mmCIF file of C-alpha atoms in Angstrom:
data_model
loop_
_atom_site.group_PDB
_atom_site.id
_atom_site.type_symbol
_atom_site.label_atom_id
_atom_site.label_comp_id
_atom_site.label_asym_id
_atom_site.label_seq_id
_atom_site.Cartn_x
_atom_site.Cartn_y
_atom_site.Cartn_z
ATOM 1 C CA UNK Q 19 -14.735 -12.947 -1.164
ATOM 2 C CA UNK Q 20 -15.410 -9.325 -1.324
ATOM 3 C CA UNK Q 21 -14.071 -7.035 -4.212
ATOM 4 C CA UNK Q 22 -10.938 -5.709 -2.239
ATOM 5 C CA UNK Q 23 -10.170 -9.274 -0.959
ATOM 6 C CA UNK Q 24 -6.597 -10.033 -1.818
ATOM 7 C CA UNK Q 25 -6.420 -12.275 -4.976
ATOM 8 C CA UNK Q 26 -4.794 -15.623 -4.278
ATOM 9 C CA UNK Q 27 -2.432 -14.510 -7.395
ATOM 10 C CA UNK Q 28 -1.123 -11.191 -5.058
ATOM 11 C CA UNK Q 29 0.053 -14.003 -2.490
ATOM 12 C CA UNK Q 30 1.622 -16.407 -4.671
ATOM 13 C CA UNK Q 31 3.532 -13.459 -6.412
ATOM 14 C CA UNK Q 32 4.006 -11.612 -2.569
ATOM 15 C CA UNK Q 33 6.067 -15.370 -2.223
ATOM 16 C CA UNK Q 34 8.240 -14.930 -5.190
ATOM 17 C CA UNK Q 35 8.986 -11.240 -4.033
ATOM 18 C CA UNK Q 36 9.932 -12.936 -1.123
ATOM 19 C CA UNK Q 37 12.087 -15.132 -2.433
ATOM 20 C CA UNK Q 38 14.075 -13.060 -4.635
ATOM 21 C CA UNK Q 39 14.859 -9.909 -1.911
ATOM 22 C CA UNK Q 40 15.244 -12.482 0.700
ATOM 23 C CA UNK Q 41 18.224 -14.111 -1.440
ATOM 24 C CA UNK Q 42 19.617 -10.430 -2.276
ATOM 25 C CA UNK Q 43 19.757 -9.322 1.299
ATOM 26 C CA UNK Q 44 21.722 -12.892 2.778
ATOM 27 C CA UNK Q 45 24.112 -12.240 0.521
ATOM 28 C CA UNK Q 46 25.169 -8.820 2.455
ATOM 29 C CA UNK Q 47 28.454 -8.584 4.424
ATOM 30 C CA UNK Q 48 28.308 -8.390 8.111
ATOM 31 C CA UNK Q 49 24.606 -8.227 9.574
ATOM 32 C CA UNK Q 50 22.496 -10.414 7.255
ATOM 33 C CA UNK Q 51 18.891 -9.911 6.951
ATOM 34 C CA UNK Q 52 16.223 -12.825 5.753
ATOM 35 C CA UNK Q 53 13.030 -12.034 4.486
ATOM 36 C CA UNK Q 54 10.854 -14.873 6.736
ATOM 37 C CA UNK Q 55 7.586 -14.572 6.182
ATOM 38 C CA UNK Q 56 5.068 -13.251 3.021
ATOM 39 C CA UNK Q 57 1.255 -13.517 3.935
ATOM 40 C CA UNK Q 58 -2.115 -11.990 3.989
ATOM 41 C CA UNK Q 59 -2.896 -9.195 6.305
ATOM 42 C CA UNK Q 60 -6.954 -10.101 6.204
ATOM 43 C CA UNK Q 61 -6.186 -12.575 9.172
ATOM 44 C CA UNK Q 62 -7.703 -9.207 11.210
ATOM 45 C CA UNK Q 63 -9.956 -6.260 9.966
ATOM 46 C CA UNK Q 64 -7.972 -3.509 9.832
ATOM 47 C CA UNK Q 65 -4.825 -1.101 11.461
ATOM 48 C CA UNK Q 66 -5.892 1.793 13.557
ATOM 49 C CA UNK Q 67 -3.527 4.090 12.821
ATOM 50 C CA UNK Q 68 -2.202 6.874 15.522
ATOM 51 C CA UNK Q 69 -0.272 9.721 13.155
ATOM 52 C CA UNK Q 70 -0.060 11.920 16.034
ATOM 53 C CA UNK Q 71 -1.528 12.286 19.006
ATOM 54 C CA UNK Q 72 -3.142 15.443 18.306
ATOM 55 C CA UNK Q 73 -5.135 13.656 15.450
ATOM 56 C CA UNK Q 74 -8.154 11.292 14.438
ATOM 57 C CA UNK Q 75 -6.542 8.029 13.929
ATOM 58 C CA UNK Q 76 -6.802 6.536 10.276
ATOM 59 C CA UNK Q 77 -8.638 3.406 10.006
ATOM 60 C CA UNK Q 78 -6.892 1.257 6.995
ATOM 61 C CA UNK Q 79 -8.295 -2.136 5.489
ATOM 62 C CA UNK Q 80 -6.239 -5.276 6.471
ATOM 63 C CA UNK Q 81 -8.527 -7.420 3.533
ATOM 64 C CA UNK Q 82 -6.355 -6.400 0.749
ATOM 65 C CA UNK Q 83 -2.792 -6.314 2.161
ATOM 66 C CA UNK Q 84 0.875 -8.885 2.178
ATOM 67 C CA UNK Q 85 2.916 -8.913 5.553
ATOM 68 C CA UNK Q 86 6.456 -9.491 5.197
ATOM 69 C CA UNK Q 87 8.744 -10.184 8.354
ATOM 70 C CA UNK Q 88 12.314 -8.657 7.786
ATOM 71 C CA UNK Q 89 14.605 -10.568 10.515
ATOM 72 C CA UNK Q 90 18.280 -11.015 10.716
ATOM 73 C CA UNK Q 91 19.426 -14.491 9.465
ATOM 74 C CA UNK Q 92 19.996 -16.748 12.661
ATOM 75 C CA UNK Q 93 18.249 -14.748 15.095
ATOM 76 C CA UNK Q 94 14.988 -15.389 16.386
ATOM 77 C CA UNK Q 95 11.816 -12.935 15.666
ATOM 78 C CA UNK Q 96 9.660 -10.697 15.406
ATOM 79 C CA UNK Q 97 11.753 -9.994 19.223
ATOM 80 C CA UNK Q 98 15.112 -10.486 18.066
ATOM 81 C CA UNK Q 99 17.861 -10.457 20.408
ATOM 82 C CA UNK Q 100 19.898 -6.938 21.690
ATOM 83 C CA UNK Q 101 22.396 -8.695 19.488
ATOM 84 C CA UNK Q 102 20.726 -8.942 16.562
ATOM 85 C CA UNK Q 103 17.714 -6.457 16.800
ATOM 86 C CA UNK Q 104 18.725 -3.138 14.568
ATOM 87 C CA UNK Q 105 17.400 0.195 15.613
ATOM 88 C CA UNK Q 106 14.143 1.300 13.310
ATOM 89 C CA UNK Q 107 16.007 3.817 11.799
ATOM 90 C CA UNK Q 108 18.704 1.622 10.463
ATOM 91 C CA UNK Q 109 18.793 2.154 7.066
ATOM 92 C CA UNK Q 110 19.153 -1.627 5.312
ATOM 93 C CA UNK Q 111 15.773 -2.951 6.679
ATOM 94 C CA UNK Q 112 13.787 0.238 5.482
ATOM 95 C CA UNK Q 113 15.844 -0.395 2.026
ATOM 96 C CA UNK Q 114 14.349 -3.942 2.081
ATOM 97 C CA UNK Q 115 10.834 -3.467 3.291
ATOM 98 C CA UNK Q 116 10.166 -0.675 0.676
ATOM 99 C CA UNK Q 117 11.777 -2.723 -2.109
ATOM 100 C CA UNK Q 118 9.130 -5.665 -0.907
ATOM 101 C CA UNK Q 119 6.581 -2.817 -0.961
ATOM 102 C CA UNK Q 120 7.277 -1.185 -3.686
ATOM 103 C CA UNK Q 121 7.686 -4.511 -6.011
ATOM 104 C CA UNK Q 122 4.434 -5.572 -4.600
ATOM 105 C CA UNK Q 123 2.487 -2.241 -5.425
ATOM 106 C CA UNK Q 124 4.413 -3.075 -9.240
ATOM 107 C CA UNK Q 125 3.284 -6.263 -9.557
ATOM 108 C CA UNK Q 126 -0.031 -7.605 -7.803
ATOM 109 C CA UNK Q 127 -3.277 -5.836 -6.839
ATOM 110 C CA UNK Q 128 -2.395 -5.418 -3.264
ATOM 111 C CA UNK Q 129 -3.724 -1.771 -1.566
ATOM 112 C CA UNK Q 130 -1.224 -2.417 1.728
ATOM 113 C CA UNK Q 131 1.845 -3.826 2.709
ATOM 114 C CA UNK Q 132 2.637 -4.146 6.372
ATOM 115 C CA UNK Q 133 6.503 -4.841 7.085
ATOM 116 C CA UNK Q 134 7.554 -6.678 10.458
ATOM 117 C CA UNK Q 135 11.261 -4.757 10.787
ATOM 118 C CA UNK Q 136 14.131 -6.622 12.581
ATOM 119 C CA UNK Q 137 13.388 -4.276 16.236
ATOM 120 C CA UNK Q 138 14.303 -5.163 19.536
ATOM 121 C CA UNK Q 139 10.277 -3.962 20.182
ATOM 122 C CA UNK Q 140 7.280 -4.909 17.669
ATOM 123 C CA UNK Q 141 7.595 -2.273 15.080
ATOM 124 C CA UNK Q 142 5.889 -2.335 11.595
ATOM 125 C CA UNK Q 143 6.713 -0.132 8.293
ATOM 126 C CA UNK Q 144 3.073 0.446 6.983
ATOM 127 C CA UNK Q 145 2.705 1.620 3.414
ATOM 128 C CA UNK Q 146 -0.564 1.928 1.304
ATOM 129 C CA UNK Q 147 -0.507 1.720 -2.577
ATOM 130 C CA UNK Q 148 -1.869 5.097 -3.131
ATOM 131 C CA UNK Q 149 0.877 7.000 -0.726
ATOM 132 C CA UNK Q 150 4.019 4.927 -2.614
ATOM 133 C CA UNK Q 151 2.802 5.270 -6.208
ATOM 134 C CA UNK Q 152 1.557 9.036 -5.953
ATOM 135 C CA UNK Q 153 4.758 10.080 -4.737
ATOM 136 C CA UNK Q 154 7.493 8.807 -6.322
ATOM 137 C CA UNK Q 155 8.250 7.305 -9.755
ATOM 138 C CA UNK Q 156 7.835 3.500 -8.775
ATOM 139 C CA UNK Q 157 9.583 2.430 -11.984
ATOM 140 C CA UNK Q 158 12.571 4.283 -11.531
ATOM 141 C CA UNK Q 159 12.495 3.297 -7.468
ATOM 142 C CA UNK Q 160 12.207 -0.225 -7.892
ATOM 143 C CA UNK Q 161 15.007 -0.126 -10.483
ATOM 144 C CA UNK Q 162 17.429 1.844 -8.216
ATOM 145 C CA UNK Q 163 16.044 -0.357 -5.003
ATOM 146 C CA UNK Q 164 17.410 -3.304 -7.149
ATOM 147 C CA UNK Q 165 21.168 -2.685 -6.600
ATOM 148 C CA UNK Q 166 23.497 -4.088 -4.510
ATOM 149 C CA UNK Q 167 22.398 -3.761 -1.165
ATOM 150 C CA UNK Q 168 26.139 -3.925 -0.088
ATOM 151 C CA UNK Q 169 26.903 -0.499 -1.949
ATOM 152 C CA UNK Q 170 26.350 2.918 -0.302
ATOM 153 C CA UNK Q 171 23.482 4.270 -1.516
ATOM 154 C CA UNK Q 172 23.208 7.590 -3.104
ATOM 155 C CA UNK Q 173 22.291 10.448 -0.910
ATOM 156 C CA UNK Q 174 18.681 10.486 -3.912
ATOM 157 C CA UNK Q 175 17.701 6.962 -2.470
ATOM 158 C CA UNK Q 176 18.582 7.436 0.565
ATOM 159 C CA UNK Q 177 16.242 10.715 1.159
ATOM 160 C CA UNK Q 178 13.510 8.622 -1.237
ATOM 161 C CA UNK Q 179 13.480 5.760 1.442
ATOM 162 C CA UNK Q 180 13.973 8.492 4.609
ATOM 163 C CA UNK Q 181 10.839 10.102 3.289
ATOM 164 C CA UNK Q 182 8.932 7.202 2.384
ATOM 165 C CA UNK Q 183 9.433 5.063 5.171
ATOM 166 C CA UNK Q 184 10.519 6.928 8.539
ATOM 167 C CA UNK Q 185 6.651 8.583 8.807
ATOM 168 C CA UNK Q 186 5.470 5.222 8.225
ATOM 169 C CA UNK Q 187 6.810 3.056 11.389
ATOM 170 C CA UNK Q 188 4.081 2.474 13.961
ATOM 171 C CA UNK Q 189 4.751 0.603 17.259
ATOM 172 C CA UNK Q 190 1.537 -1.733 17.994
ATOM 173 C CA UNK Q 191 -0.219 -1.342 20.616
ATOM 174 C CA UNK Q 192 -2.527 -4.236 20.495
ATOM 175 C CA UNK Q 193 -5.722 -6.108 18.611
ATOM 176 C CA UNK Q 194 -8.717 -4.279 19.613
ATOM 177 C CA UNK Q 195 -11.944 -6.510 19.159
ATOM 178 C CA UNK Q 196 -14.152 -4.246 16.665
ATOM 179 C CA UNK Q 197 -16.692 -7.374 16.450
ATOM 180 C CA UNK Q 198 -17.000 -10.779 17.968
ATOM 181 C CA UNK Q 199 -14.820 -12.551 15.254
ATOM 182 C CA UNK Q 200 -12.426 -9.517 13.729
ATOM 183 C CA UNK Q 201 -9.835 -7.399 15.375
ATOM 184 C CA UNK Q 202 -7.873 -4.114 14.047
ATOM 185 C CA UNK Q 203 -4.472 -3.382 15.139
ATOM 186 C CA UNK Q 204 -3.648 -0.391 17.177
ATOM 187 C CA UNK Q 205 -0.486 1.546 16.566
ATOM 188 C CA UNK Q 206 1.034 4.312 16.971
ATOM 189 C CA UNK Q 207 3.403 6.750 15.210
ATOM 190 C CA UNK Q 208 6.998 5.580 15.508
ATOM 191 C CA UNK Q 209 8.016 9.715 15.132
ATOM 192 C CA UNK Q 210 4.932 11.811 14.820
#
């Protein structure tokens, strides 16, 4: 295990995370979502990361990350059906995947987490400790991420999660081989 493997801690508290914003967000009215899935992202070597396509793509580590999958209760994913996928710019799964984020930057070691949203395509919400924490109080975001999720949000969180998450989607493209056993994940910008 290298130094920026994930400690087996991160995972076991990633599952508790889980737990709790995955019984918050059945609770909703109307379109449910479940939190289904907490696990390492070192299964492959890294995301390749396509900002725009005028630029170098950014090469993050996978060894020190949690996946989540955000999916709406009784529907079948990561592909759920046109009647239950959500558009990535619905608001409620971005709420959810940077509360799971942002909790997880609070309260394990973890460098990444990679969120699966509930898409009608493969789309993923990728956030890196040092981009969440050096922007915004994390304190004060997890706190106000805690609320009802039923409740309009204020126009403040509602710009906080716009800005933190919208940049952030990337649509896979596909595992790359970058040796004979690992892989990184190609994706691109959701919006460049």
């Amino acid at each position: 295990m290298t130094a920026s493997a994930l400690e087996p801690e991160a995972l076991t508290r990633a599952l508790v995370i889980r737990a709790e914003v995955d019984a918050r967000y059945r609770l909703v009215p109307g379109r449910k979502l479940a939190v289904t899935e907490a696990s390492p992202t070192g299964v492959i070597d890294s995301f390749t990361l396509f900002a725009s396509p005028l630029e170098m793509p950014r090469v993050v580590p996978a060894d020190n990350g949690i996946y989540f999958a955000i999916c709406p209760v009784r529907a079948t994913c990561p592909y759920p059906g046109r009647r239950f996928a959500r558009s990535p710019a619905a608001f409620m799964p971005r709420r959810a995947a940077l509360e799971l984020a942002v909790r997880t930057f609070l309260e394990t070691s973890a460098s990444l987490v990679v969120v699966s949203l509930p898409t009608s395509q493969f789309v993923l919400l990728v956030l890196e400790r040092d981009d969440v924490m050096g922007e915004v109080d994390p304190y004060a975001l997890r706190d106000a991420l805690a609320g009802d999720p039923a409740s309009a949000p204020g126009a403040g969180l509602r710009r906080i999660v716009d800005r933190l998450t919208l940049p952030r989607l990337f649509l896979p493209w596909g595992l790359v081989p970058i040796s004979e056993t690992r892989e990184t994940l190609v994706a691109a910008c959701l919006w460049p």
